[in-house]
């Protein structure tokens, strides 16, 4: 039950962040954690962290770091053999 509450709280925080605008500092922290997870070969965790970092940006953001995150996520997906998902990330970036 506690896990559900934490997930709801995290989603609520991300939603508020999107309404206010880009949160570059939080995104950079999450990307650092994603890179570290990749080095430990925790690819599923890294993908989740990249998604969390992307959620730190407004849906219409044109920030260059948003595009960087999409490319890093795309590369990880490509390395996992998920080429269609990788292509979508690269195209969106």
PDB file of C-alpha atoms in Angstrom:
ATOM      1  CA  UNK A   1       0.000   0.000   0.000  1.00  0.00           C
ATOM      2  CA  UNK A   2       2.824   2.394   0.816  1.00  0.00           C
ATOM      3  CA  UNK A   3       4.351   1.931  -2.658  1.00  0.00           C
ATOM      4  CA  UNK A   4       1.110   3.005  -4.336  1.00  0.00           C
ATOM      5  CA  UNK A   5       1.016   6.170  -2.245  1.00  0.00           C
ATOM      6  CA  UNK A   6       4.623   7.002  -3.171  1.00  0.00           C
ATOM      7  CA  UNK A   7       3.886   6.505  -6.873  1.00  0.00           C
ATOM      8  CA  UNK A   8       0.829   8.744  -6.653  1.00  0.00           C
ATOM      9  CA  UNK A   9       2.874  11.413  -4.905  1.00  0.00           C
ATOM     10  CA  UNK A  10       5.660  11.213  -7.515  1.00  0.00           C
ATOM     11  CA  UNK A  11       3.148  11.493 -10.354  1.00  0.00           C
ATOM     12  CA  UNK A  12       1.535  14.464  -8.667  1.00  0.00           C
ATOM     13  CA  UNK A  13       4.934  16.162  -8.282  1.00  0.00           C
ATOM     14  CA  UNK A  14       5.786  15.598 -11.955  1.00  0.00           C
ATOM     15  CA  UNK A  15       2.412  16.964 -13.034  1.00  0.00           C
ATOM     16  CA  UNK A  16       2.883  20.131 -10.997  1.00  0.00           C
ATOM     17  CA  UNK A  17       6.394  20.513 -12.387  1.00  0.00           C
ATOM     18  CA  UNK A  18       5.107  20.325 -15.960  1.00  0.00           C
ATOM     19  CA  UNK A  19       2.561  23.023 -15.286  1.00  0.00           C
ATOM     20  CA  UNK A  20       5.205  25.371 -13.867  1.00  0.00           C
ATOM     21  CA  UNK A  21       7.740  24.728 -16.620  1.00  0.00           C
ATOM     22  CA  UNK A  22      11.036  22.987 -17.074  1.00  0.00           C
ATOM     23  CA  UNK A  23      12.951  21.791 -13.996  1.00  0.00           C
ATOM     24  CA  UNK A  24      16.456  21.520 -15.415  1.00  0.00           C
ATOM     25  CA  UNK A  25      18.170  20.885 -12.076  1.00  0.00           C
ATOM     26  CA  UNK A  26      15.984  17.865 -11.283  1.00  0.00           C
ATOM     27  CA  UNK A  27      16.374  16.546 -14.824  1.00  0.00           C
ATOM     28  CA  UNK A  28      20.177  16.739 -14.604  1.00  0.00           C
ATOM     29  CA  UNK A  29      20.150  14.849 -11.292  1.00  0.00           C
ATOM     30  CA  UNK A  30      17.927  12.111 -12.732  1.00  0.00           C
ATOM     31  CA  UNK A  31      20.094  11.795 -15.850  1.00  0.00           C
ATOM     32  CA  UNK A  32      23.172  11.385 -13.654  1.00  0.00           C
ATOM     33  CA  UNK A  33      21.396   8.571 -11.830  1.00  0.00           C
ATOM     34  CA  UNK A  34      20.377   7.030 -15.178  1.00  0.00           C
ATOM     35  CA  UNK A  35      23.968   7.065 -16.434  1.00  0.00           C
ATOM     36  CA  UNK A  36      25.115   5.421 -13.199  1.00  0.00           C
ATOM     37  CA  UNK A  37      22.405   2.760 -13.530  1.00  0.00           C
ATOM     38  CA  UNK A  38      23.525   2.080 -17.107  1.00  0.00           C
ATOM     39  CA  UNK A  39      27.105   1.535 -15.922  1.00  0.00           C
ATOM     40  CA  UNK A  40      25.788  -0.995 -13.395  1.00  0.00           C
ATOM     41  CA  UNK A  41      23.880  -2.632 -16.288  1.00  0.00           C
ATOM     42  CA  UNK A  42      20.538  -1.780 -14.669  1.00  0.00           C
ATOM     43  CA  UNK A  43      18.959  -0.855 -17.984  1.00  0.00           C
ATOM     44  CA  UNK A  44      15.322  -1.019 -16.865  1.00  0.00           C
ATOM     45  CA  UNK A  45      16.075   1.344 -13.976  1.00  0.00           C
ATOM     46  CA  UNK A  46      17.966   3.670 -16.328  1.00  0.00           C
ATOM     47  CA  UNK A  47      15.010   3.806 -18.721  1.00  0.00           C
ATOM     48  CA  UNK A  48      12.701   4.728 -15.862  1.00  0.00           C
ATOM     49  CA  UNK A  49      15.073   7.456 -14.734  1.00  0.00           C
ATOM     50  CA  UNK A  50      15.268   8.858 -18.273  1.00  0.00           C
ATOM     51  CA  UNK A  51      11.468   8.911 -18.353  1.00  0.00           C
ATOM     52  CA  UNK A  52      11.405  10.724 -15.006  1.00  0.00           C
ATOM     53  CA  UNK A  53      13.932  13.245 -16.344  1.00  0.00           C
ATOM     54  CA  UNK A  54      11.810  13.821 -19.442  1.00  0.00           C
ATOM     55  CA  UNK A  55       8.799  14.402 -17.184  1.00  0.00           C
ATOM     56  CA  UNK A  56      10.666  17.352 -15.628  1.00  0.00           C
ATOM     57  CA  UNK A  57      10.065  19.314 -18.813  1.00  0.00           C
ATOM     58  CA  UNK A  58       6.944  21.014 -20.061  1.00  0.00           C
ATOM     59  CA  UNK A  59       5.350  18.885 -22.825  1.00  0.00           C
ATOM     60  CA  UNK A  60       6.074  21.626 -25.387  1.00  0.00           C
ATOM     61  CA  UNK A  61       9.664  22.201 -24.263  1.00  0.00           C
ATOM     62  CA  UNK A  62      12.312  22.949 -26.865  1.00  0.00           C
ATOM     63  CA  UNK A  63      15.207  22.814 -24.394  1.00  0.00           C
ATOM     64  CA  UNK A  64      18.303  21.192 -25.888  1.00  0.00           C
ATOM     65  CA  UNK A  65      18.766  19.020 -22.784  1.00  0.00           C
ATOM     66  CA  UNK A  66      15.335  17.462 -23.443  1.00  0.00           C
ATOM     67  CA  UNK A  67      16.617  16.365 -26.871  1.00  0.00           C
ATOM     68  CA  UNK A  68      19.822  15.022 -25.284  1.00  0.00           C
ATOM     69  CA  UNK A  69      17.806  12.875 -22.874  1.00  0.00           C
ATOM     70  CA  UNK A  70      15.746  11.485 -25.741  1.00  0.00           C
ATOM     71  CA  UNK A  71      18.920  10.537 -27.615  1.00  0.00           C
ATOM     72  CA  UNK A  72      20.461   8.864 -24.545  1.00  0.00           C
ATOM     73  CA  UNK A  73      17.246   6.946 -23.988  1.00  0.00           C
ATOM     74  CA  UNK A  74      17.175   6.018 -27.684  1.00  0.00           C
ATOM     75  CA  UNK A  75      20.731   4.714 -27.541  1.00  0.00           C
ATOM     76  CA  UNK A  76      19.929   2.580 -24.502  1.00  0.00           C
ATOM     77  CA  UNK A  77      16.842   1.199 -26.229  1.00  0.00           C
ATOM     78  CA  UNK A  78      18.865   0.459 -29.369  1.00  0.00           C
ATOM     79  CA  UNK A  79      21.483  -1.388 -27.321  1.00  0.00           C
ATOM     80  CA  UNK A  80      18.676  -3.463 -25.779  1.00  0.00           C
ATOM     81  CA  UNK A  81      17.454  -4.368 -29.268  1.00  0.00           C
ATOM     82  CA  UNK A  82      14.345  -2.184 -29.079  1.00  0.00           C
ATOM     83  CA  UNK A  83      15.023  -0.475 -32.380  1.00  0.00           C
ATOM     84  CA  UNK A  84      11.504   0.826 -33.068  1.00  0.00           C
ATOM     85  CA  UNK A  85      11.311   2.525 -29.677  1.00  0.00           C
ATOM     86  CA  UNK A  86      14.837   3.874 -30.212  1.00  0.00           C
ATOM     87  CA  UNK A  87      13.794   5.305 -33.571  1.00  0.00           C
ATOM     88  CA  UNK A  88      10.845   7.088 -31.958  1.00  0.00           C
ATOM     89  CA  UNK A  89      13.169   8.698 -29.398  1.00  0.00           C
ATOM     90  CA  UNK A  90      15.641   9.773 -32.055  1.00  0.00           C
ATOM     91  CA  UNK A  91      12.859  11.168 -34.241  1.00  0.00           C
ATOM     92  CA  UNK A  92      11.334  13.114 -31.363  1.00  0.00           C
ATOM     93  CA  UNK A  93      14.712  14.587 -30.418  1.00  0.00           C
TER      94      UNK A  93
END
